[in-house]
Structure formats: structure tokens, C-alpha cells
């Protein structure tokens, strides 16, 4: 049974607060092991990476074998069916079209005081994308990470993907090729993050690392942060569906299960203004759970973390949704735009019941790398901005310095930073002497 | 003596690489102490904050006294001279005018397949700004952090500033008032960060924390990251000046000293295409160091980390500057715009010799919170974007789902995520049955 509650319950606020702070994930503490792996890769480079790859992936490589050759990529891509390749290409084209619109503009203007001000955006010189191996090796994630980097103009984009026992996922290679990835390495774990951050004889260092991974990868990303930029550390997936009675309960049930099937720690939440509809969805979930391939995982997620929450009206639904600040929010109501306008915190919103969240995972266009664990309160999904940085520009004319320099000098003196003031004063004196 | 080198030195590359990786700061390991303080504030709220404030700031407060009252702020602001107030107001007006232009636009469009896509930006609901006490309590930093938050539309902005022995800096209070800060608390250290992140009886929690601080504050920000958003962890300040012979050596000297005076760990670098000019600047620095108020600090910074680097031409200067990826970059050359176009990595660029970096610290308009320690390779200065988050939007028409849904279903199957595919299939079947 999921958690079933209603805003009319006498102890609602207490139970809701418990739901909000419920811990869903036990991260093993691997920080010491990861620190040792990073130190080893920094000290011994390729030699350490090769040893660790043999140990963890049961794969003996030479330094030349760390990187997939063009022929190896060709051979793996040839295994991908035409149908799958076309689906990946459609997804890539739509993701690219969306992200191209995110490119920010440079600016430069001269203000009335004669100060020319502005900024300009430039891509990072090199980015590294971590792709997990095994079951969670998702070609869609390759597209979602690599395409924004290439749209941003990153000239060098490297992927690391572990190939346990030498087995590679052809779809991952195909997605990398479609996205325009420049280098692909068959390494994983903390050793891959260390190689990307610090470089080895074979892997040139990058400036930014993105992509999901297990506890070792997450700990390694935290450790190299500062030396390089990283994206968010993603937690287990979440969906919150706000649905009124004018929905097929089965559609909502399968939408909820599409997140529950990811991970036992995933969370699926239904908020409805109709208790009977909530019960119908609960029954539909039970029916789906009888046959789903990943029913064992989905069932454990649903029973531990699933929520069916009945509210008085949709306004209340929006308020409570904001407290969850969900990664994915489906608005299956008659006027989804009006309800959307009441939402402040969500990673991605899916409007209307013809927009199942799974569309956004693959072909919608927006990014599927989104803030989890309530971090949509203060952060955003992956975008081209993650692969760009902004340099501010300022140029004073002598007249501009004369106009605003004395205020700078005054504030420098107030902050006891004399040389700051003198750097302005030296120039003002020259102007006054003219 | 600073480090003096030339690209024509036989061992140049080795020495330059050493300069790049030179460690300038020894951060004391305070992580355990900070973890204990955060746990204490989470467990005991105000009571813990009051005890820690008495211990570290020698200040006994009641819960009501944790927050400055309006009358207390009035009284402190009354101590600020008219000249200082006007300088702060000019700075605030210019910073606001610059940051208003950074506000990103929302977007919504319908593509040829009938999919409506877009995004919208919303401010965080509450932000907290840490302001150091004592010598580094800079009113300019209050403006630089608070104004972008208010421009972004953050409805609740709180400041924490320690007041050791009860002494507050009137200029900090005045800057907070000018910037429109909503709440000001007289607490500091890790306990302030814990109170902002987790809340106490008196301090409501915030969603984002920014602002500089000592090792305790930095460690606390790292620890609460995830629970709330944080800005970068800033390192010691840096300036890199590229100057040709057509400059007054004293101007360049005092510009270099304006960063060196910040901190013994600060770094000031001159790159010039004229060795004799470099020597003249070195002499001018020595002269300035005889009289500067903060000469003890500036001298230690200059002798340990200062660099005078002679290059063959300005193209080489740009290439080497990019390897430093400096926080502040002054281009004191005849054609600064042309040289600027060759630069890829810098936090802020100051064009021409009428633009001393100190203008940017106070009144230029761009933010003075900038990436240090080579992180301009992958990150940007503080901006309104740090106080906003983006929600992506997607709405499929039935026709759009029919057009792109099958590709999503195909990819879901390839990734063994059956329920993802079924959530699309359930809707496609309904369409087909029509």
C-alpha cells in the first residue's frame, strides 16, 4: 500500500511533513575508497586506470585500448537496428532544436556616464560525460548530456563508459556518434572521473564533468569539484501527478509506474481532488503491477514511497506540489496552463493528459537531467548554460572614470583598501592635471 | 622579489607550469567542528545559536536580539556619512542597472509536430547572504550579493553578519538597507549557515545561500549544499594585467597592489611584451610598497605569488592568460577590444588603462563575486541567474503524441523501461481506436 492521505485528515500536516523529509536513499560511504582511487590515478595515470579497470570491470586493456577506435565504434553501431537508430536520430534532432533556443546572447552597451559594459559567453574548452555501465547505461542520457554541450560549442567532448567483461552497449556508442562526441573511453567508476579531472597519458583532462553514476562516481565528482566543474549529484527519480476525475485511471497508474520502475528509491505521487478517482488509480496500479516486467522494483518503490493525496481543490494541489518541488510534474487537469501558473517549484512540467512524462525522457526536447530531492526549489535541469561561462566586460572612458571614480575611491577608503582607491586616484590626478 | 620569467627562458614551460599549480592557500581542516555545529543548530535551534554566538563573538543575546530591529538599523545607518551613503547609492544604482539586463526571458513555442515547448524562470523563495564580520566586512559585497537577488525577484532575503563584542559595521547595515534586504541577523560562522539552511525558531530557512566567509563558513556551505543551493566557494583574489610599454608603470603597479593588499594569498600577475617595462613596474611596486597602509600584506603576497612575465607578443600574452584563467584581467594595451577577442577564460575583463580593476569592485556595475583559482575555465561570476531556476514546459497535442510517441516507446523498450513505453502506448492505443 502506498501512503494514502487527505488534507482533511486531522493529523494531515504532521504526516505530510513526514513524507517531505522521508529519507529514500542510503548512500554507502565510499569516500575513503574514492579518495584513494583518485590519488592513485593522479600519481600513476594510465597504469592505475588499467589496474582498476582490470579489478572492477574484469577487463585487461593496454593504454591504446582505453579508447574506442573509430573502427570499434563503427562495428558496434552496425549492431543497432534501423528502427532504433531512427528513434535516436529523431530524439537528437528534437533535443537539439530545443537546446539551440537556450543559447544566451552576448551584450555590450555604453551608459550615460560613458562606461561601456557588457558580457560575453564562451564554452568550456573540454567536457567529460560519465555514462554508467550495465543496466542503467541509457543512450537517452548520452543524448541529453552531449547535445547541450555540443550546442554550447564545446570543442572537445569525451565520454567514459565502463564495459564490464568487455561488453559495450551499442546504443550508447550510436547515441554518442549521433551527438557528435569526440572521444569515447571504456573506463568507469571513480577512476574515470579522476582521469577526466586530472588527465592521464591517454586521457587529456577536461574542465567540466557531467552525467549520472553510482555512489563511487558521485563521491568522485564531489571530490574533483573545484578542480573542474560538475553538474548536480542526482538522486532517485520522482514524479508528481496532479489529476482530476476526467482521466483514465490506467493512464495515470502507468505514468506513476514509469518512475517507480526506475529504482526502489524512486517516488511516485498522485494528488487528486477526487478521493474516488484516487482509489481507482490505486486499483489500476495494482493491476499494472501484476504484469510489469520490472514489477519487483516498481512495487517496492510504490509501497515504500508512493503517495495518494486527496485535496479539497486544485489550488491546494498546487501549494502542496510546491512543497514537494518535484523533479517531474504532470498536470492532468482540464486547464493545465492555469494550474501551471500556480506552480513555482518543479524541474519539468508536463501539461495535459496527452503528455506522459516518458515523452520528456526521450523525444520531447527539454532535458531529462532534472533536479531531484526537492532541489527544484533552487536549481534547474541541465542546459546549454552548464557548458558555458560568462565573462563580464567593462571599459571606462576618462570622462566615465571622472564621473564614478570618486565614489569608488570613497568606498575603498571605507573598506580600508587603500591601494584600491589609489589605483583610481592615480588616474583622476592625471585627468585633473590636464 | 616576485617570480620573473620570460617565454624565451630555456626552462620557461617548466617554471610556468609550476606557477599554475602553486598552492596559495592552506585551508585548515575544520570540517569535524563544523559538522558538530550544524548538528547542534539542527537539534537545538536558537538555543545552540545563542550559545555559539556567546562563545565565538563574546556576545550574550536573547532570541529576540538575534535579529536587528528596524530602530537598531536606523540608529546604525545614522552613523554613515552623507558622502559614504551617496557613494553606496551610486554603486547600488549602477549594479542594479547592469544586473537588470541579465534577466533571462521565458519562452513558449509550438513546433511543426504540434508539441508546445518552452521554459519559464522563477526566483527562489528565500535567499540568505553571509557577510563576514571584522576587517573583511565589506559593504560592497552586500550590494554585489543582495542586488542580483532582489533583481531576480527573491521575495525574502536575509543577511547574517557576526558582530564580535557587539560591534556592527554601520556601512554593512546601510548597504543592506539600500539593497532592500528584508531581515538582518547578528550571527556568524558555521552556526549562521546552519540556521539559514535548516531554520531555527527565529530564523526561517532559506533555499539558497551566497556570500564569502572564513574556513568555517566555507566548510559549512559545502555541508549544507544539497539541502540548499550555494554559490561558489571563493578562493583568494587574483589579478592579471596585460600591459604594453605605453603605460605609466605606477598605474600598473598600484593596480597589481590593489589585489595584493587583499590577502597574503592573493596573486598579482603582470604580462608584458617589453622586459624593460616589466622592470619599471617592478620598481614602481617597490616604491608603492614603502608607503601603502597594507604594505605588510601586499609585500608578502607580491613576494610569494607575484609574477612578472615577458612575452614575445600580445598573442602569446592571451594564450598564457587563458592558462591562468584569471579572476580579474586588465588589458592595458592600445587595442584592448582586439586583445579581448583572443581571451577565452576570465571572470571579468577590464578594457584599457582608464579602467582600473577597483572600479569593478565598487561602481562599474558588473558583479565583483568572480571565479578564482582557475575556475573561470568552467564557471562565471555571480548573477541574477544564481537566484533563479528554470522549469521546462512540454505539452503534446494528440497529433504530436502520434508523431513522436512511437520513437519514445521504441527507446523505452531498448532501455528495458517497459512502463515508460506503456505510458505512451496506452494513449496511442486510444488514438488508434478512435
Tab-separated table of C-alpha atoms in Angstrom, chain A:
chain	number	residue	atom	x	y	z
A	1	UNK	CA	0.000	0.000	0.000
A	2	UNK	CA	1.235	3.490	-0.783
A	3	UNK	CA	0.825	6.344	1.698
A	4	UNK	CA	-2.817	7.487	1.442
A	5	UNK	CA	-3.775	10.781	2.982
A	6	UNK	CA	-6.136	13.706	2.655
A	7	UNK	CA	-5.820	17.341	3.578
A	8	UNK	CA	-8.966	16.876	5.649
A	9	UNK	CA	-7.270	14.308	7.909
A	10	UNK	CA	-6.855	15.699	11.421
A	11	UNK	CA	-3.136	14.819	11.513
A	12	UNK	CA	-2.530	15.770	7.868
A	13	UNK	CA	0.178	18.386	8.420
A	14	UNK	CA	2.246	16.070	10.597
A	15	UNK	CA	2.009	13.178	8.135
A	16	UNK	CA	2.712	15.410	5.159
A	17	UNK	CA	5.792	16.859	6.845
A	18	UNK	CA	6.990	13.302	7.472
A	19	UNK	CA	6.554	12.456	3.805
A	20	UNK	CA	8.565	15.501	2.796
A	21	UNK	CA	11.547	14.595	4.922
A	22	UNK	CA	11.382	10.838	4.337
A	23	UNK	CA	14.856	9.551	3.516
A	24	UNK	CA	14.690	7.387	0.415
A	25	UNK	CA	18.274	6.532	-0.232
A	26	UNK	CA	21.064	5.105	1.861
A	27	UNK	CA	24.270	6.174	0.201
A	28	UNK	CA	27.102	3.888	1.195
A	29	UNK	CA	30.087	5.816	2.497
A	30	UNK	CA	32.692	5.160	-0.158
A	31	UNK	CA	34.528	8.434	0.251
A	32	UNK	CA	37.774	6.969	1.567
A	33	UNK	CA	37.974	4.359	-1.151
A	34	UNK	CA	37.270	7.041	-3.742
A	35	UNK	CA	39.941	9.354	-2.322
A	36	UNK	CA	42.477	6.542	-2.664
A	37	UNK	CA	41.451	5.822	-6.262
A	38	UNK	CA	41.757	9.492	-7.227
A	39	UNK	CA	45.186	9.776	-5.591
A	40	UNK	CA	46.308	6.642	-7.394
A	41	UNK	CA	45.171	7.901	-10.813
A	42	UNK	CA	46.810	11.280	-10.181
A	43	UNK	CA	50.065	9.579	-9.214
A	44	UNK	CA	50.275	6.785	-11.768
A	45	UNK	CA	47.970	7.826	-14.619
A	46	UNK	CA	47.154	5.152	-17.179
A	47	UNK	CA	48.827	2.421	-15.125
A	48	UNK	CA	46.378	2.997	-12.280
A	49	UNK	CA	43.393	3.244	-14.619
A	50	UNK	CA	44.360	-0.046	-16.302
A	51	UNK	CA	44.747	-1.860	-12.972
A	52	UNK	CA	41.449	-0.557	-11.634
A	53	UNK	CA	39.659	-1.466	-14.859
A	54	UNK	CA	41.010	-4.997	-14.621
A	55	UNK	CA	39.912	-5.180	-10.988
A	56	UNK	CA	36.410	-3.699	-11.268
A	57	UNK	CA	35.420	-4.494	-14.845
A	58	UNK	CA	37.389	-7.728	-15.220
A	59	UNK	CA	38.903	-6.306	-18.374
A	60	UNK	CA	42.621	-6.308	-19.245
A	61	UNK	CA	43.479	-3.445	-21.574
A	62	UNK	CA	46.578	-1.793	-22.978
A	63	UNK	CA	46.840	2.026	-22.880
A	64	UNK	CA	45.870	2.084	-26.580
A	65	UNK	CA	42.803	0.002	-25.772
A	66	UNK	CA	41.431	2.517	-23.257
A	67	UNK	CA	39.867	4.483	-26.081
A	68	UNK	CA	37.407	3.054	-28.603
A	69	UNK	CA	38.847	3.263	-32.085
A	70	UNK	CA	36.719	4.548	-34.944
A	71	UNK	CA	36.517	1.006	-36.314
A	72	UNK	CA	35.310	-0.343	-32.965
A	73	UNK	CA	32.608	2.316	-32.838
A	74	UNK	CA	31.639	1.508	-36.438
A	75	UNK	CA	31.329	-2.182	-35.621
A	76	UNK	CA	29.175	-1.574	-32.548
A	77	UNK	CA	26.946	0.945	-34.327
A	78	UNK	CA	26.372	-1.608	-37.077
A	79	UNK	CA	24.594	-3.771	-34.486
A	80	UNK	CA	21.914	-1.115	-33.898
A	81	UNK	CA	18.655	-1.723	-35.745
A	82	UNK	CA	17.421	0.848	-38.246
A	83	UNK	CA	14.349	1.419	-36.100
A	84	UNK	CA	16.464	2.192	-33.033
A	85	UNK	CA	18.817	4.430	-34.970
A	86	UNK	CA	15.908	6.395	-36.389
A	87	UNK	CA	14.375	6.788	-32.924
A	88	UNK	CA	17.705	8.070	-31.591
A	89	UNK	CA	18.038	10.466	-34.513
A	90	UNK	CA	14.533	11.823	-34.006
A	91	UNK	CA	15.267	12.298	-30.307
A	92	UNK	CA	18.602	14.000	-31.066
A	93	UNK	CA	17.053	16.329	-33.592
A	94	UNK	CA	14.307	17.378	-31.167
A	95	UNK	CA	16.682	17.773	-28.197
A	96	UNK	CA	18.997	19.885	-30.391
A	97	UNK	CA	16.125	22.090	-31.609
A	98	UNK	CA	15.054	22.769	-28.016
A	99	UNK	CA	18.520	23.468	-26.661
A	100	UNK	CA	19.560	25.741	-29.527
A	101	UNK	CA	16.911	28.151	-28.233
A	102	UNK	CA	18.646	28.254	-24.849
A	103	UNK	CA	21.795	29.886	-26.223
A	104	UNK	CA	22.172	33.140	-24.302
A	105	UNK	CA	23.119	36.377	-26.019
A	106	UNK	CA	26.174	38.499	-25.512
A	107	UNK	CA	25.624	42.149	-24.605
A	108	UNK	CA	27.576	45.380	-24.851
A	109	UNK	CA	26.293	48.903	-24.263
A	110	UNK	CA	27.530	52.338	-23.270
A	111	UNK	CA	25.744	54.043	-20.422
A	112	UNK	CA	25.122	57.788	-19.987
A	113	UNK	CA	28.306	58.168	-17.905
A	114	UNK	CA	30.403	56.858	-20.799
A	115	UNK	CA	31.074	53.433	-19.291
A	116	UNK	CA	30.948	50.611	-21.822
A	117	UNK	CA	29.638	47.490	-20.115
A	118	UNK	CA	28.567	44.036	-21.093
A	119	UNK	CA	29.341	40.371	-21.023
A	120	UNK	CA	30.067	37.531	-23.360
A	121	UNK	CA	29.553	33.789	-23.156
A	122	UNK	CA	32.155	31.192	-24.143
A	123	UNK	CA	32.014	27.408	-23.989
A	124	UNK	CA	34.249	25.363	-21.729
A	125	UNK	CA	37.231	24.046	-23.706
A	126	UNK	CA	36.590	20.399	-22.886
A	127	UNK	CA	33.795	18.463	-21.208
A	128	UNK	CA	33.599	14.886	-19.977
A	129	UNK	CA	30.409	12.896	-19.786
A	130	UNK	CA	30.136	9.899	-17.482
A	131	UNK	CA	27.865	7.116	-18.733
A	132	UNK	CA	27.117	4.234	-16.362
A	133	UNK	CA	27.606	0.681	-17.490
A	134	UNK	CA	25.263	-2.250	-17.105
A	135	UNK	CA	21.508	-1.852	-16.725
A	136	UNK	CA	21.499	1.925	-16.233
A	137	UNK	CA	23.530	2.538	-19.400
A	138	UNK	CA	20.985	4.731	-21.107
A	139	UNK	CA	21.544	6.037	-24.643
A	140	UNK	CA	18.945	8.732	-23.948
A	141	UNK	CA	21.196	10.131	-21.200
A	142	UNK	CA	24.075	10.316	-23.656
A	143	UNK	CA	21.927	12.492	-25.916
A	144	UNK	CA	20.666	14.634	-23.026
A	145	UNK	CA	24.192	15.392	-21.765
A	146	UNK	CA	26.144	15.511	-25.003
A	147	UNK	CA	23.800	17.587	-27.164
A	148	UNK	CA	23.684	20.644	-24.854
A	149	UNK	CA	27.497	20.541	-24.699
A	150	UNK	CA	27.794	20.486	-28.471
A	151	UNK	CA	25.099	23.159	-28.891
A	152	UNK	CA	27.097	25.306	-26.444
A	153	UNK	CA	30.078	24.889	-28.764
A	154	UNK	CA	32.322	22.721	-26.574
A	155	UNK	CA	35.165	21.829	-28.959
A	156	UNK	CA	36.202	18.629	-27.159
A	157	UNK	CA	33.669	16.244	-25.634
A	158	UNK	CA	34.814	12.950	-24.130
A	159	UNK	CA	32.690	10.096	-22.818
A	160	UNK	CA	33.719	7.455	-20.321
A	161	UNK	CA	31.637	4.297	-20.113
A	162	UNK	CA	32.632	1.144	-18.273
A	163	UNK	CA	32.369	-2.096	-20.247
A	164	UNK	CA	32.233	-4.839	-17.628
A	165	UNK	CA	33.730	-8.052	-19.036
A	166	UNK	CA	34.301	-6.107	-22.239
A	167	UNK	CA	30.607	-5.800	-23.073
A	168	UNK	CA	29.630	-2.441	-24.561
A	169	UNK	CA	26.104	-1.185	-25.231
A	170	UNK	CA	25.889	-0.481	-28.982
A	171	UNK	CA	23.110	2.065	-28.438
A	172	UNK	CA	25.351	4.148	-26.179
A	173	UNK	CA	28.017	4.255	-28.881
A	174	UNK	CA	25.418	5.093	-31.517
A	175	UNK	CA	23.974	7.890	-29.336
A	176	UNK	CA	27.492	9.266	-28.789
A	177	UNK	CA	28.154	9.256	-32.514
A	178	UNK	CA	24.839	10.962	-33.301
A	179	UNK	CA	25.513	13.601	-30.646
A	180	UNK	CA	28.963	14.358	-32.042
A	181	UNK	CA	31.058	13.074	-29.132
A	182	UNK	CA	34.781	13.312	-29.943
A	183	UNK	CA	36.375	10.625	-27.735
A	184	UNK	CA	34.974	7.506	-26.046
A	185	UNK	CA	36.871	5.656	-23.301
A	186	UNK	CA	35.999	2.230	-21.895
A	187	UNK	CA	36.569	3.144	-18.259
A	188	UNK	CA	34.198	3.698	-15.359
A	189	UNK	CA	33.871	4.361	-11.660
A	190	UNK	CA	35.902	6.851	-9.654
A	191	UNK	CA	38.914	6.093	-11.869
A	192	UNK	CA	37.063	7.513	-14.882
A	193	UNK	CA	36.191	10.715	-13.012
A	194	UNK	CA	39.791	11.048	-11.808
A	195	UNK	CA	41.122	10.528	-15.334
A	196	UNK	CA	38.757	13.179	-16.730
A	197	UNK	CA	39.578	15.675	-13.979
A	198	UNK	CA	43.352	15.236	-13.751
A	199	UNK	CA	44.221	13.590	-17.036
A	200	UNK	CA	46.474	10.621	-17.740
A	201	UNK	CA	48.927	9.846	-20.560
A	202	UNK	CA	45.932	8.763	-22.681
A	203	UNK	CA	43.037	10.875	-21.408
A	204	UNK	CA	43.527	14.658	-21.636
A	205	UNK	CA	41.904	16.477	-18.698
A	206	UNK	CA	38.557	18.249	-19.138
A	207	UNK	CA	37.132	21.360	-17.454
A	208	UNK	CA	33.603	20.150	-16.754
A	209	UNK	CA	32.197	16.708	-15.902
A	210	UNK	CA	28.518	15.793	-16.112
A	211	UNK	CA	26.456	12.641	-16.079
A	212	UNK	CA	24.905	10.193	-13.635
A	213	UNK	CA	26.635	7.384	-11.783
A	214	UNK	CA	26.695	5.170	-8.735
A	215	UNK	CA	27.886	6.109	-5.245
A	216	UNK	CA	31.556	5.881	-6.296
A	217	UNK	CA	31.008	8.203	-9.230
A	218	UNK	CA	29.005	10.662	-7.126
A	219	UNK	CA	31.668	10.746	-4.413
A	220	UNK	CA	34.401	11.211	-7.009
A	221	UNK	CA	32.505	14.094	-8.636
A	222	UNK	CA	32.172	15.801	-5.254
A	223	UNK	CA	35.915	15.375	-4.682
A	224	UNK	CA	37.079	16.779	-8.020
A	225	UNK	CA	34.646	19.704	-7.830
A	226	UNK	CA	36.717	22.884	-7.820
A	227	UNK	CA	39.451	21.359	-9.950
A	228	UNK	CA	36.721	21.010	-12.597
A	229	UNK	CA	33.065	21.990	-12.772
A	230	UNK	CA	30.430	19.312	-12.182
A	231	UNK	CA	26.692	19.097	-12.724
A	232	UNK	CA	24.297	18.228	-9.937
A	233	UNK	CA	24.547	14.983	-7.974
A	234	UNK	CA	21.252	13.371	-8.965
A	235	UNK	CA	19.125	11.433	-6.502
A	236	UNK	CA	16.452	8.835	-7.281
A	237	UNK	CA	13.738	9.875	-9.736
A	238	UNK	CA	10.377	11.365	-8.773
A	239	UNK	CA	7.057	12.081	-10.412
A	240	UNK	CA	4.135	14.019	-9.054
A	241	UNK	CA	0.864	13.817	-10.990
A	242	UNK	CA	-1.980	16.217	-10.314
A	243	UNK	CA	-5.064	14.620	-11.867
A	244	UNK	CA	-8.759	15.388	-11.731
A	245	UNK	CA	-11.535	12.839	-12.238
A	246	UNK	CA	-11.594	13.371	-16.003
A	247	UNK	CA	-8.732	10.964	-16.550
A	248	UNK	CA	-8.427	7.302	-17.360
A	249	UNK	CA	-7.132	5.849	-14.068
A	250	UNK	CA	-4.964	3.420	-16.019
A	251	UNK	CA	-3.095	6.226	-17.822
A	252	UNK	CA	-2.257	7.837	-14.508
A	253	UNK	CA	-1.317	4.485	-12.996
A	254	UNK	CA	1.154	3.685	-15.734
A	255	UNK	CA	2.595	7.211	-15.565
A	256	UNK	CA	3.235	6.692	-11.852
A	257	UNK	CA	4.815	3.311	-12.558
A	258	UNK	CA	7.079	4.783	-15.225
A	259	UNK	CA	9.038	6.438	-12.432
A	260	UNK	CA	8.561	3.683	-9.856
A	261	UNK	CA	10.148	1.168	-12.227
A	262	UNK	CA	13.437	3.135	-12.296
A	263	UNK	CA	14.567	2.335	-8.825
A	264	UNK	CA	13.304	1.063	-5.489
A	265	UNK	CA	14.115	4.516	-4.138
A	266	UNK	CA	12.090	6.321	-6.783
A	267	UNK	CA	8.929	8.121	-5.694
A	268	UNK	CA	5.548	8.409	-7.423
A	269	UNK	CA	2.940	10.776	-6.020
A	270	UNK	CA	-0.664	11.360	-7.077
A	271	UNK	CA	-2.532	14.444	-5.932
A	272	UNK	CA	-6.222	14.468	-6.848
A	273	UNK	CA	-9.282	16.459	-5.845
A	274	UNK	CA	-11.424	13.318	-6.019
A	275	UNK	CA	-10.864	10.571	-3.451
A	276	UNK	CA	-12.779	8.016	-5.537
A	277	UNK	CA	-10.528	8.724	-8.504
A	278	UNK	CA	-7.506	8.208	-6.256
A	279	UNK	CA	-8.871	4.806	-5.282
A	280	UNK	CA	-9.436	3.930	-8.925
A	281	UNK	CA	-5.811	4.803	-9.707
A	282	UNK	CA	-4.631	2.689	-6.767
A	283	UNK	CA	-6.561	-0.282	-8.204
A	284	UNK	CA	-5.171	0.370	-11.681
A	285	UNK	CA	-1.645	0.394	-10.241
A	286	UNK	CA	-2.269	-2.981	-8.611
A	287	UNK	CA	-3.415	-4.373	-11.964
A	288	UNK	CA	-0.353	-2.995	-13.782
A	289	UNK	CA	1.918	-4.356	-11.048
A	290	UNK	CA	0.739	-7.864	-11.882
A	291	UNK	CA	2.345	-7.853	-15.302
A	292	UNK	CA	5.064	-5.185	-15.464
A	293	UNK	CA	8.486	-6.556	-16.342
A	294	UNK	CA	10.087	-4.502	-13.600
A	295	UNK	CA	7.231	-5.122	-11.144
A	296	UNK	CA	9.531	-6.158	-8.296
A	297	UNK	CA	11.289	-2.788	-8.345
A	298	UNK	CA	8.141	-0.755	-9.077
A	299	UNK	CA	6.205	-2.486	-6.298
A	300	UNK	CA	8.860	-1.819	-3.701
A	301	UNK	CA	9.066	1.844	-4.710
A	302	UNK	CA	5.272	2.234	-4.703
A	303	UNK	CA	4.768	0.560	-1.331
A	304	UNK	CA	7.602	2.352	0.419
A	305	UNK	CA	7.353	5.812	-1.122
A	306	UNK	CA	4.182	6.017	-3.239
A	307	UNK	CA	1.644	8.640	-2.179
A	308	UNK	CA	-2.041	9.182	-2.965
A	309	UNK	CA	-3.065	12.542	-1.605
A	310	UNK	CA	-6.604	13.918	-1.786
A	311	UNK	CA	-7.040	17.675	-1.704
A	312	UNK	CA	-10.050	19.990	-1.461
A	313	UNK	CA	-9.272	21.765	-4.736
A	314	UNK	CA	-6.569	22.277	-7.329
A	315	UNK	CA	-5.284	25.409	-5.634
A	316	UNK	CA	-4.397	23.247	-2.637
A	317	UNK	CA	-2.826	20.740	-5.031
A	318	UNK	CA	-0.501	23.417	-6.410
A	319	UNK	CA	0.513	24.578	-2.947
A	320	UNK	CA	1.369	21.047	-1.797
A	321	UNK	CA	3.153	20.237	-5.051
A	322	UNK	CA	5.403	23.235	-4.460
A	323	UNK	CA	6.338	21.835	-1.074
A	324	UNK	CA	7.459	18.623	-2.789
A	325	UNK	CA	9.208	20.653	-5.543
A	326	UNK	CA	9.070	17.554	-7.748
A	327	UNK	CA	11.550	16.643	-10.460
A	328	UNK	CA	8.677	15.773	-12.868
A	329	UNK	CA	5.190	17.278	-12.570
A	330	UNK	CA	2.282	16.112	-14.725
A	331	UNK	CA	-0.799	18.312	-14.805
A	332	UNK	CA	-3.622	16.045	-15.981
A	333	UNK	CA	-6.442	18.542	-15.499
A	334	UNK	CA	-8.868	20.360	-17.749
A	335	UNK	CA	-6.975	23.679	-17.683
A	336	UNK	CA	-3.329	22.661	-17.240
A	337	UNK	CA	-1.956	26.104	-18.236
A	338	UNK	CA	-3.959	27.815	-15.483
A	339	UNK	CA	-2.748	25.301	-12.924
A	340	UNK	CA	0.821	25.561	-14.197
A	341	UNK	CA	0.746	29.285	-13.498
A	342	UNK	CA	0.227	28.492	-9.804
A	343	UNK	CA	3.332	26.273	-9.616
A	344	UNK	CA	6.648	27.774	-8.535
A	345	UNK	CA	8.950	24.798	-7.896
A	346	UNK	CA	9.275	21.933	-10.404
A	347	UNK	CA	12.058	20.643	-12.628
A	348	UNK	CA	9.799	19.957	-15.601
A	349	UNK	CA	6.064	20.374	-16.135
A	350	UNK	CA	4.050	18.140	-18.490
A	351	UNK	CA	0.783	19.788	-19.438
A	352	UNK	CA	-2.398	17.848	-20.092
A	353	UNK	CA	-3.050	14.149	-20.253
A	354	UNK	CA	-1.613	13.652	-23.737
A	355	UNK	CA	1.835	14.389	-22.320
A	356	UNK	CA	3.088	11.390	-20.369
A	357	UNK	CA	6.348	12.113	-18.582
A	358	UNK	CA	8.129	9.440	-20.634
A	359	UNK	CA	7.837	11.669	-23.697
A	360	UNK	CA	10.165	14.058	-21.885
A	361	UNK	CA	12.633	11.269	-21.126
A	362	UNK	CA	13.251	10.666	-24.811
A	363	UNK	CA	11.859	12.812	-27.564
A	364	UNK	CA	10.055	15.864	-26.152
A	365	UNK	CA	13.061	18.127	-26.497
A	366	UNK	CA	13.618	19.528	-22.964
A	367	UNK	CA	16.389	17.936	-20.938
A	368	UNK	CA	15.667	14.880	-18.786
A	369	UNK	CA	18.521	15.652	-16.351
A	370	UNK	CA	16.486	17.427	-13.687
A	371	UNK	CA	16.773	18.462	-10.039
A	372	UNK	CA	15.687	15.777	-7.535
A	373	UNK	CA	15.125	15.611	-3.777
A	374	UNK	CA	13.342	18.988	-3.595
A	375	UNK	CA	16.280	20.820	-5.159
A	376	UNK	CA	13.956	22.296	-7.817
A	377	UNK	CA	13.458	24.954	-5.110
A	378	UNK	CA	16.864	26.353	-6.062
A	379	UNK	CA	18.222	24.606	-9.157
A	380	UNK	CA	17.392	23.789	-12.761
A	381	UNK	CA	17.755	20.933	-15.192
A	382	UNK	CA	20.799	20.556	-17.408
A	383	UNK	CA	21.035	23.120	-20.204
A	384	UNK	CA	23.498	24.746	-22.571
A	385	UNK	CA	24.331	27.168	-19.748
A	386	UNK	CA	26.056	24.318	-17.909
A	387	UNK	CA	28.654	24.197	-20.674
A	388	UNK	CA	29.138	27.965	-20.973
A	389	UNK	CA	30.656	30.598	-18.746
A	390	UNK	CA	30.207	34.324	-18.783
A	391	UNK	CA	32.989	36.925	-18.777
A	392	UNK	CA	31.903	40.413	-17.748
A	393	UNK	CA	33.294	43.386	-19.667
A	394	UNK	CA	33.899	46.966	-18.541
A	395	UNK	CA	35.646	49.887	-20.198
A	396	UNK	CA	35.777	53.371	-18.719
A	397	UNK	CA	36.320	56.462	-20.806
A	398	UNK	CA	38.319	59.156	-18.972
A	399	UNK	CA	35.017	61.000	-18.525
A	400	UNK	CA	33.343	57.907	-17.064
A	401	UNK	CA	36.201	57.464	-14.611
A	402	UNK	CA	35.893	61.107	-13.622
A	403	UNK	CA	32.156	60.655	-13.052
A	404	UNK	CA	32.129	57.466	-10.990
A	405	UNK	CA	35.757	57.098	-9.840
A	406	UNK	CA	35.422	59.305	-6.744
A	407	UNK	CA	32.643	57.073	-5.365
A	408	UNK	CA	34.871	54.009	-5.854
A	409	UNK	CA	37.726	55.794	-4.089
A	410	UNK	CA	35.411	56.726	-1.227
A	411	UNK	CA	34.185	53.162	-0.750
A	412	UNK	CA	37.717	51.738	-0.980
A	413	UNK	CA	38.733	54.066	1.837
A	414	UNK	CA	35.716	52.981	3.890
A	415	UNK	CA	36.784	49.360	3.440
A	416	UNK	CA	40.419	50.197	4.368
A	417	UNK	CA	41.628	49.055	0.956
A	418	UNK	CA	43.927	51.963	0.218
A	419	UNK	CA	45.556	50.607	-2.946
A	420	UNK	CA	42.114	50.100	-4.490
A	421	UNK	CA	41.471	53.794	-4.007
A	422	UNK	CA	44.956	54.782	-5.183
A	423	UNK	CA	44.520	52.900	-8.454
A	424	UNK	CA	41.583	55.192	-9.191
A	425	UNK	CA	43.250	58.286	-7.706
A	426	UNK	CA	46.393	57.958	-9.841
A	427	UNK	CA	44.247	58.260	-12.946
A	428	UNK	CA	41.979	61.018	-11.607
A	429	UNK	CA	45.064	63.094	-10.756
A	430	UNK	CA	46.285	62.780	-14.327
A	431	UNK	CA	42.903	63.974	-15.591
A	432	UNK	CA	42.896	66.911	-13.198
A	433	UNK	CA	46.427	67.869	-14.268
A	434	UNK	CA	45.384	68.129	-17.893
